[in-house]
Short mmCIF file of C-alpha atoms in Angstrom, two decimals:
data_model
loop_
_atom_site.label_atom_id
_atom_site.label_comp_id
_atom_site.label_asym_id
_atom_site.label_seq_id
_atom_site.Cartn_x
_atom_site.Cartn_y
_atom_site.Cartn_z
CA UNK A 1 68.78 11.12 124.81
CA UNK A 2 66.79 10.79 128.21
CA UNK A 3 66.12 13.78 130.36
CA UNK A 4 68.40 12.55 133.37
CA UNK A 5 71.20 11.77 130.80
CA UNK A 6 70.55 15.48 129.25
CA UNK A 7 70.37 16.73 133.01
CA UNK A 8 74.16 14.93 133.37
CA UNK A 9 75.46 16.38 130.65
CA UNK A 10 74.55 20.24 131.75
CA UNK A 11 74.96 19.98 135.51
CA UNK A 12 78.99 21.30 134.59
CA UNK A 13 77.53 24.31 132.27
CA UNK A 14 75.02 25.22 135.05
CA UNK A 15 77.41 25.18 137.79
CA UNK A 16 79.71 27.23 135.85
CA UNK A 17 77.16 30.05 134.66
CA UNK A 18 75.86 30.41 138.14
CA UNK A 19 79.08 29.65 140.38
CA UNK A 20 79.59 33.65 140.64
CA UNK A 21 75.47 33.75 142.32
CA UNK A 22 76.79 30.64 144.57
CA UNK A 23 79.57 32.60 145.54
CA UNK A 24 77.73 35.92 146.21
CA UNK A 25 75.31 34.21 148.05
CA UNK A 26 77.62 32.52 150.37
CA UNK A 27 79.73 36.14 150.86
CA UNK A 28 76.82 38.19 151.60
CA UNK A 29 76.06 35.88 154.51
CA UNK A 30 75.04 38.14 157.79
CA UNK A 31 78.20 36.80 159.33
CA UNK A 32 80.22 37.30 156.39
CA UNK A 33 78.52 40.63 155.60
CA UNK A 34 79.72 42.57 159.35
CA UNK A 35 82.82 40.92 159.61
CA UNK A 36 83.68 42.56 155.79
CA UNK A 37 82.20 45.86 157.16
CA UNK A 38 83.90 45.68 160.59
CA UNK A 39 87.28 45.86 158.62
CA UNK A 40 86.48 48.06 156.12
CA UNK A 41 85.59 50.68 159.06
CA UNK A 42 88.95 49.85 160.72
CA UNK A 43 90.47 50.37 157.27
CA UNK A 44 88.67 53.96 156.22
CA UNK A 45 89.19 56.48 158.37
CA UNK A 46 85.93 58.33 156.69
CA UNK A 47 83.70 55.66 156.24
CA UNK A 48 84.09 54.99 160.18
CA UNK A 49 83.74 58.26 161.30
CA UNK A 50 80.64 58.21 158.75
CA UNK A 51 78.98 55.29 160.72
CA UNK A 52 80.38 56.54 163.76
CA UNK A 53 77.31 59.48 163.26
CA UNK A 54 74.85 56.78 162.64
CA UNK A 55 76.04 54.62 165.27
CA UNK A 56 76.07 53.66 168.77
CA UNK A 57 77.89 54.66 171.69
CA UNK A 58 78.27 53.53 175.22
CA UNK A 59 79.87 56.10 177.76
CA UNK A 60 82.25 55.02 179.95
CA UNK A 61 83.88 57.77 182.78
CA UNK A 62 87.36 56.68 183.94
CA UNK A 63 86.66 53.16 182.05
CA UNK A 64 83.75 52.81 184.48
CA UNK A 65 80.30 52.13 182.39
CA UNK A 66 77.25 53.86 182.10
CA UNK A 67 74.22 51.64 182.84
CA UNK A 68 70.68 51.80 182.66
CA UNK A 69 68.65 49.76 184.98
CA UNK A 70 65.78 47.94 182.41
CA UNK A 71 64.22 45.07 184.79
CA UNK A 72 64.23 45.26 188.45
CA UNK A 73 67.70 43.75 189.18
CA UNK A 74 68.65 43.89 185.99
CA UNK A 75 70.74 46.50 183.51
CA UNK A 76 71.95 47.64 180.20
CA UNK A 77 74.45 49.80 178.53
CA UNK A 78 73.11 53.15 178.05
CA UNK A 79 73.66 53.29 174.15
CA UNK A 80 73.31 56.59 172.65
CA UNK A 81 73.15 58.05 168.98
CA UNK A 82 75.85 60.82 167.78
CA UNK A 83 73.30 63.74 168.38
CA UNK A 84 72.71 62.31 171.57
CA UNK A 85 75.93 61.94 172.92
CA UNK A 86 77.32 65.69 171.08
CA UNK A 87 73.75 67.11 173.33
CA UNK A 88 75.23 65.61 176.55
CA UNK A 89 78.89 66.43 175.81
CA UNK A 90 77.69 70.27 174.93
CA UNK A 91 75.18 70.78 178.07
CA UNK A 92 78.76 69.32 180.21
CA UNK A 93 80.87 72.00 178.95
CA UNK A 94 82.20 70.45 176.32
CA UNK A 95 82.33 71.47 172.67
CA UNK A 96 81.31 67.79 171.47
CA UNK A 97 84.99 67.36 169.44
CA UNK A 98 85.40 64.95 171.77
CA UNK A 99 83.36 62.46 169.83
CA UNK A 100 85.92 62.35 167.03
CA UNK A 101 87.87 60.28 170.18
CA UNK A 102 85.32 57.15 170.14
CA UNK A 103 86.54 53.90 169.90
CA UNK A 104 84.75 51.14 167.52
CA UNK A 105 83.62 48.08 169.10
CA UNK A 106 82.29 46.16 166.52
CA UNK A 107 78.78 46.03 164.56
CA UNK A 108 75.23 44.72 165.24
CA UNK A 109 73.68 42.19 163.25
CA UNK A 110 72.50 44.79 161.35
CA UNK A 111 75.79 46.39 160.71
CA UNK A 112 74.99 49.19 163.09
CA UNK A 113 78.54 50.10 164.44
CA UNK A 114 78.70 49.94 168.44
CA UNK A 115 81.36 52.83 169.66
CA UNK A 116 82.52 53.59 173.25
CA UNK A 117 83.67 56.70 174.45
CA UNK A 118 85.00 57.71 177.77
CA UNK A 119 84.19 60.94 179.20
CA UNK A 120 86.51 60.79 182.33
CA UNK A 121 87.10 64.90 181.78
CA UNK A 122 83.49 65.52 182.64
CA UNK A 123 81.40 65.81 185.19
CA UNK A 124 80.76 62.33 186.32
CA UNK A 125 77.07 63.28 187.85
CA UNK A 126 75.72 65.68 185.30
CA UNK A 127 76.00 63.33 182.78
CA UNK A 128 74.54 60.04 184.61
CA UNK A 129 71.84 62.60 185.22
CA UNK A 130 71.27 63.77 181.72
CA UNK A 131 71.47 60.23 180.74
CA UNK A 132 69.25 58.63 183.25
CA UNK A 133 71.91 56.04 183.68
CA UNK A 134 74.76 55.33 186.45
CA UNK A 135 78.42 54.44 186.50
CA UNK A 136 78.69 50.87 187.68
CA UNK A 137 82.39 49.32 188.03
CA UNK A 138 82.66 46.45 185.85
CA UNK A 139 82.95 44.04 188.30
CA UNK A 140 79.82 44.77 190.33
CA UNK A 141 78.16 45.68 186.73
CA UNK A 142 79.07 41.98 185.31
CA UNK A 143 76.23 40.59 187.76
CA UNK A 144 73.82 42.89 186.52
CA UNK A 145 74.33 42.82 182.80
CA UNK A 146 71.91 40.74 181.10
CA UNK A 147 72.51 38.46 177.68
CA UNK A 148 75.47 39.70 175.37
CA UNK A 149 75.99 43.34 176.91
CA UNK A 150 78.82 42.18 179.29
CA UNK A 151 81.10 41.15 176.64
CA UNK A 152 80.46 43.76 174.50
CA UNK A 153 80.82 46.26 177.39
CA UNK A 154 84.30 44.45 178.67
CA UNK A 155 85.39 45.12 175.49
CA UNK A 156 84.72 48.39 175.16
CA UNK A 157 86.30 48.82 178.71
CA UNK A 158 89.69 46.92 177.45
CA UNK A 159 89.81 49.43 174.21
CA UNK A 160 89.42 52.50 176.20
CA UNK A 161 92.07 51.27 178.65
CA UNK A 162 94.62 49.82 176.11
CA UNK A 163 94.65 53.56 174.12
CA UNK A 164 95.14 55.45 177.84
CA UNK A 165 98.40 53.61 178.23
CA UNK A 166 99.73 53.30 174.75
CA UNK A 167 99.97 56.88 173.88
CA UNK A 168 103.47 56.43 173.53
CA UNK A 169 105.80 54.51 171.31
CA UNK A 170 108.09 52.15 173.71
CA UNK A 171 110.87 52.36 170.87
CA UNK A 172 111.26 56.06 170.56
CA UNK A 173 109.00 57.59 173.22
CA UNK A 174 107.44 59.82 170.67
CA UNK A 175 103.36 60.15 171.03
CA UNK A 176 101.54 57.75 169.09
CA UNK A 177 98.41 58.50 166.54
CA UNK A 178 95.36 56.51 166.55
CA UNK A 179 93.16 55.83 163.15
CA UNK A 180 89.58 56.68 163.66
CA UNK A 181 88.56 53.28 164.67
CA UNK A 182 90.81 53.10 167.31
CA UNK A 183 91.83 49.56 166.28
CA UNK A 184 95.91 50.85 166.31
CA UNK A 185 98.33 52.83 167.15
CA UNK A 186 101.40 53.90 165.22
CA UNK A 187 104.68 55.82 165.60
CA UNK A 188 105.64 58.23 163.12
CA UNK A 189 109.36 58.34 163.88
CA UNK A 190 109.63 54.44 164.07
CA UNK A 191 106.70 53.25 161.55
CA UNK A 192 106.03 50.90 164.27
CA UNK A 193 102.13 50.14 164.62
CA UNK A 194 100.60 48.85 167.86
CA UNK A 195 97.93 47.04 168.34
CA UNK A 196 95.40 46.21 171.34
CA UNK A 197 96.87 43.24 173.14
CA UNK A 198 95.53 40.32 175.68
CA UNK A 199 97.84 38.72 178.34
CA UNK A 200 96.87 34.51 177.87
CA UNK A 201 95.76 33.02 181.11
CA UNK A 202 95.13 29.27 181.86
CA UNK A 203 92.31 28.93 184.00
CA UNK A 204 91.70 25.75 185.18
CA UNK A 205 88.75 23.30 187.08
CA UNK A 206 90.47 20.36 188.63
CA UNK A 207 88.60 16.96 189.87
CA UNK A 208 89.15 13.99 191.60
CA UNK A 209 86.27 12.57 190.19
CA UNK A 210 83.58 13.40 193.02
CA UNK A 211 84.47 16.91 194.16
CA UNK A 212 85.95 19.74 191.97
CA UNK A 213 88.80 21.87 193.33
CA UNK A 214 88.49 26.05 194.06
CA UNK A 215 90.65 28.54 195.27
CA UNK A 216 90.33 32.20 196.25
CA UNK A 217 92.62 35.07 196.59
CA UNK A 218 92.81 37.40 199.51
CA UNK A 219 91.85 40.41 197.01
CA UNK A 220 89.15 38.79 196.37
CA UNK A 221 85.53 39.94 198.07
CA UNK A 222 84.66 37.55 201.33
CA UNK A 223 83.17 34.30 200.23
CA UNK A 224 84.00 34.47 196.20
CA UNK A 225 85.54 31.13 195.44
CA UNK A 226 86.73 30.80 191.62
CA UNK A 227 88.54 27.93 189.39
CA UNK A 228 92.58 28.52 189.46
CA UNK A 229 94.41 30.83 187.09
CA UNK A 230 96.89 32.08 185.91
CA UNK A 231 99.57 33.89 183.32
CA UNK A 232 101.31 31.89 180.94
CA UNK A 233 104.99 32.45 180.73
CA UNK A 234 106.63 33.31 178.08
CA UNK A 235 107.57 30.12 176.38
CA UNK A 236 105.26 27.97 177.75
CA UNK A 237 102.55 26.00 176.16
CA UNK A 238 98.64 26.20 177.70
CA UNK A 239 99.43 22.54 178.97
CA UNK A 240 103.09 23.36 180.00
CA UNK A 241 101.68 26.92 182.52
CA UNK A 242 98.36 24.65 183.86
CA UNK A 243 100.71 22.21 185.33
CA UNK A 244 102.72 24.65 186.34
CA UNK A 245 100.21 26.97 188.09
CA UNK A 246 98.38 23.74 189.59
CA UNK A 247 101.38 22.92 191.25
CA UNK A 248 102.58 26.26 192.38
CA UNK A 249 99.43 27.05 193.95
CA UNK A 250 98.41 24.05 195.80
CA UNK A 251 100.57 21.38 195.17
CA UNK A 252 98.81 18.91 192.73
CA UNK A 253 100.10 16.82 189.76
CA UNK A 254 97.07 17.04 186.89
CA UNK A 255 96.63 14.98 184.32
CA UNK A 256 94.19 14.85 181.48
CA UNK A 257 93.98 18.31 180.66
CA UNK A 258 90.60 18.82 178.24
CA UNK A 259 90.03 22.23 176.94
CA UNK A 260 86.51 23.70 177.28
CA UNK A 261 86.28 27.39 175.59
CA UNK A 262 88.01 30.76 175.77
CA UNK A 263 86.70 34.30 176.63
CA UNK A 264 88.45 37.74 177.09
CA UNK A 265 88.86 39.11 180.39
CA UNK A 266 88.74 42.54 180.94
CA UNK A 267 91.01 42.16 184.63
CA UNK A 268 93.28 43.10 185.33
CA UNK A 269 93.98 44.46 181.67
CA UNK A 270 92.67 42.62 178.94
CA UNK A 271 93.22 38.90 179.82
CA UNK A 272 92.90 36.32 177.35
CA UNK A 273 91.42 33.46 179.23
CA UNK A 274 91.94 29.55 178.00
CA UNK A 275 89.78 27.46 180.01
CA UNK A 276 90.19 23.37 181.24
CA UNK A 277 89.40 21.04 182.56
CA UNK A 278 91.65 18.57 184.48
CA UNK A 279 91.62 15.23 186.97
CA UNK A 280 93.97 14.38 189.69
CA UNK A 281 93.78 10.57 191.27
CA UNK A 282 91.85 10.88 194.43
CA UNK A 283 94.84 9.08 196.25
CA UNK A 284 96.97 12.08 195.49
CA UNK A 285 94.70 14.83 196.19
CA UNK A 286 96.18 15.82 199.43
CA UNK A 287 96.48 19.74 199.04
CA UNK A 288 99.30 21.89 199.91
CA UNK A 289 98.59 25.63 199.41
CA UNK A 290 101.02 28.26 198.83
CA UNK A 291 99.92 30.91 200.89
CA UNK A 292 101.41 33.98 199.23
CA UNK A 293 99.85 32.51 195.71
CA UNK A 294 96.05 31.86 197.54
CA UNK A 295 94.53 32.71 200.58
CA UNK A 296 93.17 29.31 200.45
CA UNK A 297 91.63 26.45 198.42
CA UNK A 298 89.72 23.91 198.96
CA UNK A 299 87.69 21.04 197.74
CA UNK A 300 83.77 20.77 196.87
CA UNK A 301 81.10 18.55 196.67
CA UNK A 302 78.40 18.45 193.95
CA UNK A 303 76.10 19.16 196.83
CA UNK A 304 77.91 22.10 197.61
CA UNK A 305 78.87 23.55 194.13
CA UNK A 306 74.72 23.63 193.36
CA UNK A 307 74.39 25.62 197.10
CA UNK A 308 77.05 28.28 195.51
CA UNK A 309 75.65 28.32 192.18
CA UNK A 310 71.92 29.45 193.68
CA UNK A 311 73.59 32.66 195.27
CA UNK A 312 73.04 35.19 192.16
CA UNK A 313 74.45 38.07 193.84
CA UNK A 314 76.96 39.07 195.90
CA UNK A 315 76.30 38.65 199.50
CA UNK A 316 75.79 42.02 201.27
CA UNK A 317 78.16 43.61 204.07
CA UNK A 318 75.73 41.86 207.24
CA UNK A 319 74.57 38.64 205.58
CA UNK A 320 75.59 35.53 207.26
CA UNK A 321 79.15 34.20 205.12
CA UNK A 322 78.44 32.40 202.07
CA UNK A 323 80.46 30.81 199.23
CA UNK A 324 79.97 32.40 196.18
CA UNK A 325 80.93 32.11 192.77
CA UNK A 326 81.89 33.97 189.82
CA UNK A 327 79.32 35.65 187.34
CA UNK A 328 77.67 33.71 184.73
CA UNK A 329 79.34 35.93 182.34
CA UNK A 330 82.68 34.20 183.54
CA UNK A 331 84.62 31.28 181.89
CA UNK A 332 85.50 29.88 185.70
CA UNK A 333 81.11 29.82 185.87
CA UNK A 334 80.94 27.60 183.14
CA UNK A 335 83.56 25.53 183.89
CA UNK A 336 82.09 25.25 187.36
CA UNK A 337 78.60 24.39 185.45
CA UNK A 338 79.90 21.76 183.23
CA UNK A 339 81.42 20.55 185.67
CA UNK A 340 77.81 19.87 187.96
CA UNK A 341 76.58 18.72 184.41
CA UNK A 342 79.36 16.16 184.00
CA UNK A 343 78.17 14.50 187.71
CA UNK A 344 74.45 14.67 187.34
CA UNK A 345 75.47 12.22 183.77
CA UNK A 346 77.72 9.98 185.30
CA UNK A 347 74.95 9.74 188.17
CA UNK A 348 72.49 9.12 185.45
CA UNK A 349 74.72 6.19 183.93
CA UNK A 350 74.38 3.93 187.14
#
């Protein structure tokens, strides 16, 4: 018999005496590996308050973060280790049993687990002090977070708020119990469990095929212009609630909806945002804005999109007026980037 015949013949017995090692391999990928521990910790009470004390944990005060500036113009979470954090609690008055209230975020590629913790009770100077950090509201902090650090601090933001307001059960109005992850809630007169929730919100870049549409709100700060948004009724599919808002808001029929990605949202509580893109015909792009929905809209050139896009902070109180656009960090950003992408090929093409 020839060796590649022989081969044949045991290529079924070889798969079958090493198919467990094939299958071990592919479950102890890094991915595979945190998401299993990520659950496990949301599953054991005591193995996640056993990584909480070799873990990390942001501080939040009054769900505002605690930053640490690392490059000029440029900042981080301040993440600190058990010890740490139980040193800071104790030199603000407090005992440190308020670390057994910290919230898991998730893991690090090293299955380090990331905790948040929000220290609202304290005193909001001694421990930016003892920390050499500062508070920074999220939105003003989500243009100087760098990398990965503003998800992972929106999130921990979202947690912290969703557990303030959920302390009771809606059915019975009993108080609710957390388990030590902080990943639910649960009634023991009902047997209900709650967990963290995100409203769905269509947000929404709309083209008529050489400018692409924007809109602001009058909450928003002077100059911000942003993609359009918003909820999705109950009911209603993502396509369904983007031609509804579209039209609502300033009057336009859309047509070829294309998705482009998702993100969570941390305003105004925990916002799950679906993003698009859509086209009107330029012969119908006449817009008719409903004032008490936007203070106004309007629409841009590519010229003027790549002006916006080179402002990388917030103008200041006496700079001349500017239009601005959300942070990079932001789904409407990369809608508004794909966008300038999309007309710089089509350009290309001619």
């Amino acid at each position: 018999m020839s060796q590649s015949s022989m081969s044949a013949l045991l290529r079924p017995l070889r798969i079958l005496l090493f198919a467990g090692h094939y299958n071990l391999t592919r479950c102890c990928s890094s991915f595979v590996s945190r998401m299993r521990h990520i659950n496990n910790l949301k599953a054991n009470d005591a193995a996640c308050y056993s990584a909480l004390q070799n873990g990390q944990i942001l501080l939040f005060h009054r769900l505002v973060p605690l930053l640490q500036c690392s490059d000029p113009g440029s900042f981080k979470p301040v993440a600190l280790g058990y010890s740490e954090v139980q040193s800071v609690l104790e030199s603000a008055g407090s005992d440190g049993s308020l670390l057994k209230e910290s919230i898991l975020i998730g893991c690090s590629e090293k299955n380090q687990a990331q905790f948040c913790l929000d220290v609202g009770e304290l005193d909001q100077a001694a421990i930016a002090e003892k920390c050499k950090g500062t508070f920074v509201e999220l939105r003003k902090a989500f243009f100087l977070l760098a990398g990965a650090d503003a998800p992972v601090v929106a999130k921990a933001q979202a947690l912290l708020r969703w557990h303030q307001i959920n302390k009771f059960c809606g059915a019975t109005g009993q108080p609710t119990q957390r388990n030590q992850a902080g990943s639910q809630r649960s009634c023991s007169s009902s047997s209900i469990i709650y967990y963290p929730k995100m409203s769905p919100v269509v947000i929404v870049l709309v083209s008529d095929g050489k400018r692409c549409l924007l809109g602001r709100q009058s909450s928003f700060p002077p100059g911000l212009y942003s993609a359009l948004a918003g909820f999705c009724d109950m009911g209603e599919t993502l396509e369904e609630a983007l031609y509804r808002e579209v039209a609502e808001e300033v009057g336009l029929e859309v047509q070829n909806i294309a998705y482009s990605s998702s993100q969570h949202w941390p305003f105004p509580h925990s916002s799950f945002m679906l993003a698009c893109h859509a086209t009107v015909s330029p012969a119908h792009s006449q817009l008719n804005v409903d004032h008490s929905e936007l203070e106004d809209a309007r629409w841009f050139t590519e010229e003027a999109i790549t002006c916006a896009l080179q402002v990388k902070a917030p103008p200041r109180r006496n700079d001349p007026p500017t239009v601005w656009l959300p942070p990079k960090h932001a789904v409407a950003h990369r809608l508004i980037t794909e966008w300038r992408e999309g007309q710089q090929r089509s350009r290309d093409k001619e």
